[in-house]
Amino acid sequence: MTSITAAASPRKRAQRIRLIQYVALGAVAVAAAITVNWAEVAHVFFNLPIASSTITQGLGQALLHTVTYTVGGFVLGLVAATVLALMRLSEVAVYRWIATAYVEFFRGLPTLVVFIALSLLPLAFSGLIIPFAPYGTVWVALGMVGSAYMAETIRAGIQAVPKGQTEAARSLGMSAGTAMRKIILPQAFRIMIPPLTNELIMLIKDSSLVFAIGLSVGEFELTTFGQGMANNEANITPLVMAGLAYLVITLPLSFLVRRMEAR
């Protein structure tokens, strides 16, 4: 009887601790509900006329720009990351050094610094024009940052493919490049889909830094558009709407990642 009581004690203590935590959280929630000025909160953060005005004045266009900036940066970064990953795995030391320096350099820089540096490049190199600006500038900036992170993901994915796959492909007479392109990379990319989707979500949020390159009103993405509207209206509601628009994109992607990781 004594041993049963002793065995049950830790579980009961954990139950009591959880109960105390629930009571404390409930007390905080009740105190907040009583003390907060809900009318003021609704006016400042969820003002329906301003929310409606935010939608009609270009929230959808800003959302489209965010998606366009992100997809372009992701595609460019994925191509560059694949090359960098192959360089990191190369038997040629110089390739490994160059790829390693690139990855470490851009992983260590804030994305905002990359945006500002790219916007100032024409001052340093007279006559330099980045094609399709400002889209091209955003794609290059996001691609440079994203490729540094995705290169490590791709390298790990390639290394996760059993070496026997390469040996089997070579025994069938395939060259190293053909084996990599037709056998290894297709398998590696299936492994990499969840982490690459996470990188895509990170790039969506990084696209909010595009204001650093200076855009016209018609080129605003969600954050810049929301901030401009919030300043004009002296109200936070446009930024809340921009945040909700981000969630419309990122929440389904996060759910997709969890489903893929669970398989």
Short mmCIF file of C-alpha atoms in Angstrom, two decimals, residues 160-257:
data_model
loop_
_atom_site.label_atom_id
_atom_site.label_comp_id
_atom_site.label_asym_id
_atom_site.label_seq_id
_atom_site.Cartn_x
_atom_site.Cartn_y
_atom_site.Cartn_z
CA ALA A 160 20.92 11.41 -47.02
CA VAL A 161 20.50 9.40 -50.25
CA PRO A 162 22.20 6.01 -49.75
CA LYS A 163 25.57 5.77 -51.50
CA GLY A 164 24.41 2.49 -53.01
CA GLN A 165 22.15 4.52 -55.32
CA THR A 166 25.18 6.28 -56.81
CA GLU A 167 27.14 3.05 -57.10
CA ALA A 168 24.21 1.33 -58.83
CA ALA A 169 23.83 4.22 -61.30
CA ARG A 170 27.56 4.21 -62.09
CA SER A 171 27.51 0.43 -62.55
CA LEU A 172 24.84 0.96 -65.24
CA GLY A 173 27.27 3.16 -67.12
CA MET A 174 25.96 6.58 -66.07
CA SER A 175 28.41 9.43 -65.69
CA ALA A 176 28.69 11.15 -62.30
CA GLY A 177 26.69 14.14 -63.59
CA THR A 178 23.94 11.99 -65.10
CA ALA A 179 23.68 9.90 -61.92
CA MET A 180 23.38 13.06 -59.85
CA ARG A 181 20.77 14.62 -62.16
CA LYS A 182 18.60 11.55 -62.80
CA ILE A 183 19.05 9.41 -59.68
CA ILE A 184 20.32 11.36 -56.67
CA LEU A 185 18.73 14.82 -56.95
CA PRO A 186 15.13 13.56 -57.54
CA GLN A 187 15.35 11.43 -54.39
CA ALA A 188 17.11 14.17 -52.42
CA PHE A 189 14.47 16.79 -53.28
CA ARG A 190 11.70 14.52 -51.99
CA ILE A 191 13.58 14.39 -48.66
CA MET A 192 14.11 18.16 -48.70
CA ILE A 193 10.52 19.28 -49.36
CA PRO A 194 9.63 20.00 -45.67
CA PRO A 195 12.78 22.06 -44.85
CA LEU A 196 12.59 23.86 -48.20
CA THR A 197 8.96 24.78 -47.46
CA ASN A 198 10.15 26.25 -44.16
CA GLU A 199 12.70 28.31 -46.10
CA LEU A 200 9.88 29.54 -48.35
CA ILE A 201 7.95 30.71 -45.27
CA MET A 202 11.05 32.54 -44.04
CA LEU A 203 11.42 34.27 -47.42
CA ILE A 204 7.76 35.37 -47.29
CA LYS A 205 8.51 37.18 -44.05
CA ASP A 206 11.85 38.52 -45.31
CA SER A 207 10.03 40.07 -48.29
CA SER A 208 8.66 42.63 -45.80
CA LEU A 209 12.13 44.27 -45.90
CA VAL A 210 11.72 45.27 -49.52
CA PHE A 211 10.96 48.84 -48.41
CA ALA A 212 14.76 49.32 -48.11
CA ILE A 213 15.19 49.52 -51.89
CA GLY A 214 12.57 52.25 -52.30
CA LEU A 215 9.35 51.34 -54.09
CA SER A 216 6.58 53.28 -55.73
CA VAL A 217 3.09 52.98 -54.21
CA GLY A 218 1.98 50.54 -56.92
CA GLU A 219 4.86 48.18 -56.03
CA PHE A 220 4.26 47.97 -52.28
CA GLU A 221 4.17 44.55 -50.64
CA LEU A 222 2.00 43.82 -47.59
CA THR A 223 4.04 45.39 -44.79
CA THR A 224 4.89 48.61 -46.62
CA PHE A 225 1.31 48.93 -47.83
CA GLY A 226 -0.08 48.33 -44.34
CA GLN A 227 2.34 50.77 -42.74
CA GLY A 228 1.47 53.48 -45.28
CA MET A 229 -2.24 52.98 -44.72
CA ALA A 230 -1.77 52.96 -40.93
CA ASN A 231 0.06 56.29 -41.11
CA ASN A 232 -2.64 57.82 -43.29
CA GLU A 233 -5.48 56.58 -41.11
CA ALA A 234 -3.66 57.03 -37.76
CA ASN A 235 -4.90 53.55 -36.92
CA ILE A 236 -3.33 50.10 -36.53
CA THR A 237 -6.08 48.23 -38.39
CA PRO A 238 -4.30 48.26 -41.83
CA LEU A 239 -1.24 46.59 -40.26
CA VAL A 240 -3.51 44.01 -38.61
CA MET A 241 -5.06 43.33 -42.02
CA ALA A 242 -1.58 42.97 -43.55
CA GLY A 243 -0.67 40.52 -40.78
CA LEU A 244 -3.81 38.49 -41.47
CA ALA A 245 -2.91 38.42 -45.17
CA TYR A 246 0.51 36.96 -44.27
CA LEU A 247 -1.24 34.27 -42.23
CA VAL A 248 -3.41 33.38 -45.23
CA ILE A 249 -0.18 32.38 -46.99
CA THR A 250 1.95 30.99 -44.18
CA LEU A 251 -0.57 28.96 -42.14
CA PRO A 252 -1.47 26.56 -45.00
CA LEU A 253 2.23 26.14 -45.76
CA SER A 254 3.00 25.40 -42.09
CA PHE A 255 0.16 22.86 -42.01
CA LEU A 256 1.54 21.27 -45.17
CA VAL A 257 5.01 21.02 -43.64
#
